[in-house]
CSV table of C-alpha atoms in Angstrom, one decimal:
chain,number,residue,atom,x,y,z
A,459,UNK,CA,0.0,0.0,0.0
A,460,UNK,CA,1.0,3.6,-0.4
A,461,UNK,CA,2.9,5.7,2.2
A,462,UNK,CA,0.9,7.5,4.8
A,463,UNK,CA,1.3,11.3,5.0
A,464,UNK,CA,0.5,13.2,8.1
A,465,UNK,CA,-0.6,16.9,7.9
A,466,UNK,CA,-1.8,19.5,10.4
A,467,UNK,CA,-5.1,21.3,9.8
A,468,UNK,CA,-3.3,24.1,8.0
A,469,UNK,CA,-2.2,21.6,5.3
A,470,UNK,CA,1.5,21.6,6.4
A,471,UNK,CA,3.1,18.1,6.0
A,472,UNK,CA,4.4,16.7,9.3
A,473,UNK,CA,5.9,13.4,8.2
A,474,UNK,CA,5.6,10.5,5.7
A,475,UNK,CA,5.7,6.9,7.0
A,476,UNK,CA,5.6,3.5,5.4
A,477,UNK,CA,6.8,1.4,8.4
A,478,UNK,CA,3.4,0.3,9.6
A,479,UNK,CA,2.4,-3.2,10.7
A,480,UNK,CA,-1.2,-2.8,9.8
A,481,UNK,CA,-3.7,-0.4,8.3
A,482,UNK,CA,-7.4,-0.7,8.1
A,483,UNK,CA,-9.8,1.6,6.2
A,484,UNK,CA,-13.6,1.6,6.1
A,485,UNK,CA,-15.1,4.0,3.5
A,486,UNK,CA,-18.8,4.6,3.5
A,487,UNK,CA,-21.2,6.2,1.0
A,488,UNK,CA,-23.4,8.5,3.2
A,489,UNK,CA,-21.8,7.9,6.6
A,490,UNK,CA,-18.5,8.3,8.5
A,491,UNK,CA,-15.8,5.7,7.8
A,492,UNK,CA,-13.0,4.7,10.0
A,493,UNK,CA,-9.2,4.4,9.9
A,494,UNK,CA,-6.8,2.5,12.2
A,495,UNK,CA,-3.0,2.1,11.8
A,496,UNK,CA,-0.3,0.5,13.9
A,497,UNK,CA,3.3,1.8,14.0
A,498,UNK,CA,6.5,0.9,16.0
A,499,UNK,CA,6.5,2.7,19.3
A,500,UNK,CA,9.7,4.6,18.3
A,501,UNK,CA,8.3,5.7,15.0
A,502,UNK,CA,8.4,9.4,14.0
A,503,UNK,CA,4.6,9.1,13.8
A,504,UNK,CA,4.3,8.8,17.6
A,505,UNK,CA,6.2,12.0,18.2
A,506,UNK,CA,4.3,13.9,15.5
A,507,UNK,CA,0.9,12.8,16.6
A,508,UNK,CA,1.6,13.4,20.3
A,509,UNK,CA,2.9,16.9,19.7
A,510,UNK,CA,0.1,17.9,17.4
A,511,UNK,CA,-3.6,17.9,18.4
A,512,UNK,CA,-5.1,18.3,15.0
A,513,UNK,CA,-3.8,15.8,12.4
A,514,UNK,CA,-5.0,14.5,9.1
A,515,UNK,CA,-3.7,11.5,7.3
A,516,UNK,CA,-3.7,10.7,3.6
A,517,UNK,CA,-2.9,7.4,1.9
A,518,UNK,CA,-3.4,7.7,-1.8
A,519,UNK,CA,-7.0,8.8,-2.3
A,520,UNK,CA,-8.0,7.8,1.2
A,521,UNK,CA,-8.2,10.5,4.0
A,522,UNK,CA,-8.9,10.6,7.7
A,523,UNK,CA,-8.9,12.9,10.6
A,524,UNK,CA,-7.0,11.5,13.6
A,525,UNK,CA,-9.5,11.2,16.5
A,526,UNK,CA,-7.6,9.0,18.9
A,527,UNK,CA,-4.1,7.8,19.8
A,528,UNK,CA,-2.8,5.0,22.0
A,529,UNK,CA,0.8,4.3,23.0
A,530,UNK,CA,1.6,0.9,24.5
A,531,UNK,CA,3.7,-1.9,22.9
A,532,UNK,CA,3.2,-0.1,19.6
A,533,UNK,CA,1.7,3.3,18.6
A,534,UNK,CA,-1.8,3.2,17.3
A,535,UNK,CA,-3.8,6.0,15.6
A,536,UNK,CA,-7.6,6.0,15.1
A,537,UNK,CA,-9.4,8.2,12.7
A,538,UNK,CA,-12.6,9.0,11.0
A,539,UNK,CA,-13.1,9.9,7.3
A,540,UNK,CA,-13.4,13.7,6.8
A,541,UNK,CA,-17.2,13.5,6.5
A,542,UNK,CA,-16.9,13.4,10.3
A,543,UNK,CA,-15.9,17.1,10.4
A,544,UNK,CA,-19.5,18.0,9.5
A,545,UNK,CA,-20.6,16.7,12.9
A,546,UNK,CA,-18.8,19.7,14.4
A,547,UNK,CA,-21.1,22.2,12.7
A,548,UNK,CA,-24.7,22.9,13.5
A,549,UNK,CA,-27.6,23.6,11.2
A,550,UNK,CA,-30.5,25.5,12.8
A,551,UNK,CA,-34.1,24.5,12.2
A,552,UNK,CA,-35.6,25.6,8.9
A,553,UNK,CA,-38.9,25.4,7.0
A,554,UNK,CA,-40.0,25.4,3.4
A,555,UNK,CA,-36.9,24.5,1.4
A,556,UNK,CA,-37.4,23.0,-2.0
A,557,UNK,CA,-34.9,21.7,-4.5
A,558,UNK,CA,-32.9,18.7,-5.6
A,559,UNK,CA,-31.2,16.8,-2.9
A,560,UNK,CA,-27.8,17.9,-4.3
A,561,UNK,CA,-28.7,21.6,-4.3
A,562,UNK,CA,-30.2,21.4,-0.8
A,563,UNK,CA,-27.3,19.6,0.7
A,564,UNK,CA,-24.8,22.0,-1.0
A,565,UNK,CA,-26.7,25.0,0.5
A,566,UNK,CA,-26.9,23.5,3.9
A,567,UNK,CA,-23.1,22.6,4.0
A,568,UNK,CA,-22.1,26.0,2.6
A,569,UNK,CA,-24.2,27.9,5.2
A,570,UNK,CA,-22.7,25.8,8.0
A,571,UNK,CA,-18.9,25.9,7.1
A,572,UNK,CA,-18.5,28.9,4.8
A,573,UNK,CA,-17.3,31.2,7.5
A,574,UNK,CA,-14.2,29.0,8.0
A,575,UNK,CA,-12.9,30.0,4.6
A,576,UNK,CA,-11.5,26.5,4.3
A,577,UNK,CA,-14.0,24.8,2.0
A,578,UNK,CA,-14.4,24.2,-1.7
A,579,UNK,CA,-17.7,22.9,-3.0
A,580,UNK,CA,-17.9,20.7,-6.1
A,581,UNK,CA,-21.3,20.6,-7.7
A,582,UNK,CA,-22.7,17.4,-9.2
A,583,UNK,CA,-25.2,17.2,-12.0
A,584,UNK,CA,-27.8,14.6,-12.8
A,585,UNK,CA,-30.1,15.2,-9.8
A,586,UNK,CA,-33.5,16.1,-11.3
A,587,UNK,CA,-36.2,15.4,-8.7
A,588,UNK,CA,-37.1,18.3,-6.4
A,589,UNK,CA,-38.3,17.6,-2.8
A,590,UNK,CA,-39.6,19.6,0.1
A,591,UNK,CA,-37.3,19.5,3.0
A,592,UNK,CA,-37.3,20.9,6.5
A,593,UNK,CA,-36.1,20.3,10.1
A,594,UNK,CA,-37.9,21.3,13.2
A,595,UNK,CA,-34.9,21.3,15.6
A,596,UNK,CA,-31.2,22.1,15.5
A,597,UNK,CA,-29.1,19.2,14.3
A,598,UNK,CA,-25.4,18.5,13.4
A,599,UNK,CA,-24.9,19.4,9.7
A,600,UNK,CA,-23.8,15.9,9.0
A,601,UNK,CA,-27.1,14.4,10.1
A,602,UNK,CA,-29.1,16.9,8.1
A,603,UNK,CA,-27.4,16.4,4.8
A,604,UNK,CA,-27.1,12.6,5.3
A,605,UNK,CA,-30.9,12.4,5.7
A,606,UNK,CA,-31.5,14.7,2.8
A,607,UNK,CA,-29.3,12.7,0.4
A,608,UNK,CA,-30.7,9.4,1.7
A,609,UNK,CA,-34.0,10.3,0.0
A,610,UNK,CA,-32.5,9.1,-3.3
A,611,UNK,CA,-29.9,6.6,-2.0
A,612,UNK,CA,-27.2,9.1,-2.7
A,613,UNK,CA,-24.2,10.1,-0.5
A,614,UNK,CA,-21.6,12.7,0.1
A,615,UNK,CA,-17.8,13.0,0.4
A,616,UNK,CA,-15.6,15.4,2.3
A,617,UNK,CA,-11.9,15.2,1.6
A,618,UNK,CA,-8.7,17.0,2.5
A,619,UNK,CA,-6.9,18.6,-0.5
A,620,UNK,CA,-3.4,19.8,0.2
A,621,UNK,CA,-2.9,21.0,-3.4
A,622,UNK,CA,-5.7,23.7,-2.9
A,623,UNK,CA,-5.2,23.9,0.9
A,624,UNK,CA,-8.9,23.3,1.3
A,625,UNK,CA,-11.4,20.8,2.6
A,626,UNK,CA,-13.7,19.8,-0.2
A,627,UNK,CA,-17.3,18.7,-0.3
A,628,UNK,CA,-19.5,17.1,-3.0
A,629,UNK,CA,-22.6,14.9,-3.3
A,630,UNK,CA,-22.2,11.4,-4.7
A,631,UNK,CA,-24.8,10.3,-7.3
A,632,UNK,CA,-25.2,6.5,-7.8
A,633,UNK,CA,-24.2,5.4,-11.2
A,634,UNK,CA,-24.1,2.1,-13.1
A,635,UNK,CA,-20.7,1.2,-14.4
A,636,UNK,CA,-21.9,-2.0,-16.1
A,637,UNK,CA,-19.6,-4.1,-13.8
A,638,UNK,CA,-20.8,-7.7,-13.4
A,639,UNK,CA,-19.6,-9.6,-10.4
A,640,UNK,CA,-19.9,-13.3,-10.6
A,641,UNK,CA,-18.0,-16.6,-10.4
A,642,UNK,CA,-18.3,-17.0,-14.1
A,643,UNK,CA,-16.4,-13.7,-14.6
A,644,UNK,CA,-13.8,-14.9,-12.2
A,645,UNK,CA,-14.0,-11.8,-10.0
A,646,UNK,CA,-16.1,-13.2,-7.2
A,647,UNK,CA,-15.9,-16.0,-4.6
A,648,UNK,CA,-17.5,-16.8,-1.2
A,649,UNK,CA,-20.9,-15.6,-2.3
A,650,UNK,CA,-23.5,-15.8,0.4
A,651,UNK,CA,-27.2,-14.9,0.2
A,652,UNK,CA,-29.7,-14.4,3.1
A,653,UNK,CA,-33.2,-13.1,3.7
A,654,UNK,CA,-35.0,-11.9,6.9
A,655,UNK,CA,-38.5,-10.5,6.9
A,656,UNK,CA,-39.6,-10.9,10.5
A,657,UNK,CA,-39.8,-7.1,11.1
A,658,UNK,CA,-41.1,-6.3,7.6
A,659,UNK,CA,-44.3,-4.3,7.1
A,660,UNK,CA,-45.7,-2.8,3.9
A,661,UNK,CA,-47.9,-0.1,5.5
A,662,UNK,CA,-48.6,1.5,8.9
A,663,UNK,CA,-49.9,4.2,11.1
A,664,UNK,CA,-48.2,7.2,12.7
A,665,UNK,CA,-49.4,9.6,15.4
A,666,UNK,CA,-49.8,13.4,14.7
A,667,UNK,CA,-50.3,15.8,17.6
A,668,UNK,CA,-52.1,19.1,17.0
A,669,UNK,CA,-49.7,21.8,18.3
A,670,UNK,CA,-52.6,24.1,19.4
A,671,UNK,CA,-55.0,21.7,21.0
A,672,UNK,CA,-52.6,18.9,22.0
A,673,UNK,CA,-55.0,16.3,20.6
A,674,UNK,CA,-53.6,13.4,18.6
A,675,UNK,CA,-54.8,11.6,15.6
A,676,UNK,CA,-53.5,8.6,13.7
A,677,UNK,CA,-52.7,8.7,10.0
A,678,UNK,CA,-52.3,5.8,7.7
A,679,UNK,CA,-49.7,5.0,5.0
A,680,UNK,CA,-51.6,2.6,2.9
A,681,UNK,CA,-50.2,-0.8,2.0
A,682,UNK,CA,-49.9,-1.9,-1.7
A,683,UNK,CA,-50.9,-5.4,-0.5
A,684,UNK,CA,-54.2,-7.0,0.4
A,685,UNK,CA,-55.5,-9.8,2.5
A,686,UNK,CA,-53.0,-12.0,4.4
A,687,UNK,CA,-50.2,-10.1,2.7
A,688,UNK,CA,-51.2,-6.7,4.0
A,689,UNK,CA,-48.8,-6.3,7.0
A,690,UNK,CA,-49.2,-3.1,9.0
A,691,UNK,CA,-47.1,-1.6,11.7
A,692,UNK,CA,-46.8,1.4,14.1
A,693,UNK,CA,-44.4,3.8,12.5
A,694,UNK,CA,-42.1,6.4,14.0
A,695,UNK,CA,-42.3,10.1,13.2
A,696,UNK,CA,-45.0,12.7,13.5
A,697,UNK,CA,-45.4,13.7,9.9
A,698,UNK,CA,-45.7,11.9,6.6
A,699,UNK,CA,-42.1,12.4,5.5
A,700,UNK,CA,-40.7,10.9,8.8
A,701,UNK,CA,-43.2,8.1,8.9
A,702,UNK,CA,-42.3,7.2,5.3
A,703,UNK,CA,-38.6,7.0,6.3
A,704,UNK,CA,-39.6,4.8,9.3
A,705,UNK,CA,-41.5,2.5,6.9
A,706,UNK,CA,-38.3,2.1,4.8
A,707,UNK,CA,-36.5,0.7,7.8
A,708,UNK,CA,-39.1,-2.1,8.0
A,709,UNK,CA,-38.1,-3.5,4.7
A,710,UNK,CA,-37.7,-7.2,3.7
A,711,UNK,CA,-34.0,-7.7,4.2
A,712,UNK,CA,-32.3,-9.5,1.3
A,713,UNK,CA,-28.5,-9.5,1.7
A,714,UNK,CA,-25.8,-10.7,-0.7
A,715,UNK,CA,-22.2,-10.8,0.5
A,716,UNK,CA,-19.3,-11.5,-1.8
A,717,UNK,CA,-15.5,-11.4,-1.8
A,718,UNK,CA,-14.1,-9.9,-4.9
A,719,UNK,CA,-10.8,-10.6,-6.7
A,720,UNK,CA,-8.8,-8.7,-9.4
A,721,UNK,CA,-11.0,-5.7,-8.7
A,722,UNK,CA,-9.6,-2.5,-7.2
A,723,UNK,CA,-11.4,0.3,-5.4
A,724,UNK,CA,-10.9,3.6,-7.2
A,725,UNK,CA,-10.1,1.8,-10.5
A,726,UNK,CA,-12.8,-0.8,-11.2
A,727,UNK,CA,-15.4,0.6,-8.8
A,728,UNK,CA,-16.1,3.4,-6.4
A,729,UNK,CA,-18.4,4.1,-3.5
A,730,UNK,CA,-21.9,4.8,-4.9
A,731,UNK,CA,-21.4,2.6,-8.0
A,732,UNK,CA,-24.3,0.3,-9.0
A,733,UNK,CA,-23.1,-3.1,-10.0
A,734,UNK,CA,-24.7,-6.4,-11.1
A,735,UNK,CA,-24.2,-9.4,-8.8
A,736,UNK,CA,-24.9,-12.9,-10.1
A,737,UNK,CA,-25.6,-15.4,-7.3
A,738,UNK,CA,-25.5,-19.1,-8.0
A,739,UNK,CA,-26.3,-21.5,-5.2
A,740,UNK,CA,-27.0,-25.1,-6.5
A,741,UNK,CA,-29.8,-24.7,-9.0
A,742,UNK,CA,-30.8,-21.3,-7.6
A,743,UNK,CA,-29.9,-18.3,-9.9
A,744,UNK,CA,-30.4,-14.7,-9.0
A,745,UNK,CA,-29.2,-11.6,-10.8
A,746,UNK,CA,-29.6,-8.2,-9.0
A,747,UNK,CA,-28.5,-4.6,-9.0
A,748,UNK,CA,-26.7,-3.5,-5.9
A,749,UNK,CA,-25.0,-0.3,-4.8
A,750,UNK,CA,-21.6,-0.2,-3.2
A,751,UNK,CA,-22.4,1.3,0.2
A,752,UNK,CA,-19.1,0.5,2.0
A,753,UNK,CA,-15.5,-0.7,1.3
A,754,UNK,CA,-13.1,-2.2,3.7
A,755,UNK,CA,-9.4,-2.0,2.7
A,756,UNK,CA,-6.7,-3.5,4.8
A,757,UNK,CA,-3.0,-4.2,5.0
A,758,UNK,CA,-1.4,-6.5,7.6
A,759,UNK,CA,1.9,-8.3,7.8
A,760,UNK,CA,2.6,-8.0,4.1
A,761,UNK,CA,-0.9,-9.1,3.0
A,762,UNK,CA,-3.5,-6.7,1.7
A,763,UNK,CA,-7.1,-6.9,0.5
A,764,UNK,CA,-10.4,-5.2,0.1
A,765,UNK,CA,-14.1,-6.0,0.4
A,766,UNK,CA,-17.0,-4.0,-0.8
A,767,UNK,CA,-20.3,-4.1,1.0
A,768,UNK,CA,-23.5,-3.9,-1.1
A,769,UNK,CA,-26.9,-2.4,-0.4
A,770,UNK,CA,-30.2,-2.2,-2.1
A,771,UNK,CA,-30.6,0.2,-5.0
């Protein structure tokens, strides 16, 4: 794997190191990923990280903010991908915003962090549907934009860019690369398929409280099923939008796990890509579109590997 470069928050390089015993990255589409690396206790990294409170690491196209350190038999650093920095900014409550999820998330991030003078914003095309979006209470900016982008299974990325001396933000729009992952294509092995529908419902009820009278009433989200197949539940939220999101969490879980080979993150696929997975178990055949929601990349004792995690499109 590539060397790891350490920077302070002002984009000044602190050191470059390749003498690590293990490195583990988890990159996520619309969430905060993780980083962990182990170095010899007498490494320059230990001195640099213990003398500087605010440190960012880069390894190729992977970035993380150091959020924890531990010195024992070796020196370990723990981090979070730069999406985490948006948890440190607050978005006040707002009403009546309308636009595409890309435009809304851009505006929300810009309002929260623009005063720092440290951010660049990369706009992304292809988002066409406009939504109504609001929040009744103050929230971390990360939570607001994550929930906004999740409306269309999209995501976001924050990264640290020494060349421009800026933190950068953009939305991630899912796209189909035409990649087929299967045993027949010799790029997949250890395929497992599972289903779980014990908590699934296809409709439900949510409670709405009148702010003036304090009286409550129950509203229904109708099911598209009838008879024995009409499964109803009690949903969270006090408005249609929140209840609809609650209903989505009660889905029929269908999960495909697969180990890939001869595929490389950033070359053959990226976070947010839509791929085709062919599952073959005995005489059972299933072909489905999945989105790359997460990638784990690791190096340990001379061995390296990566594993994408797939979600529903």
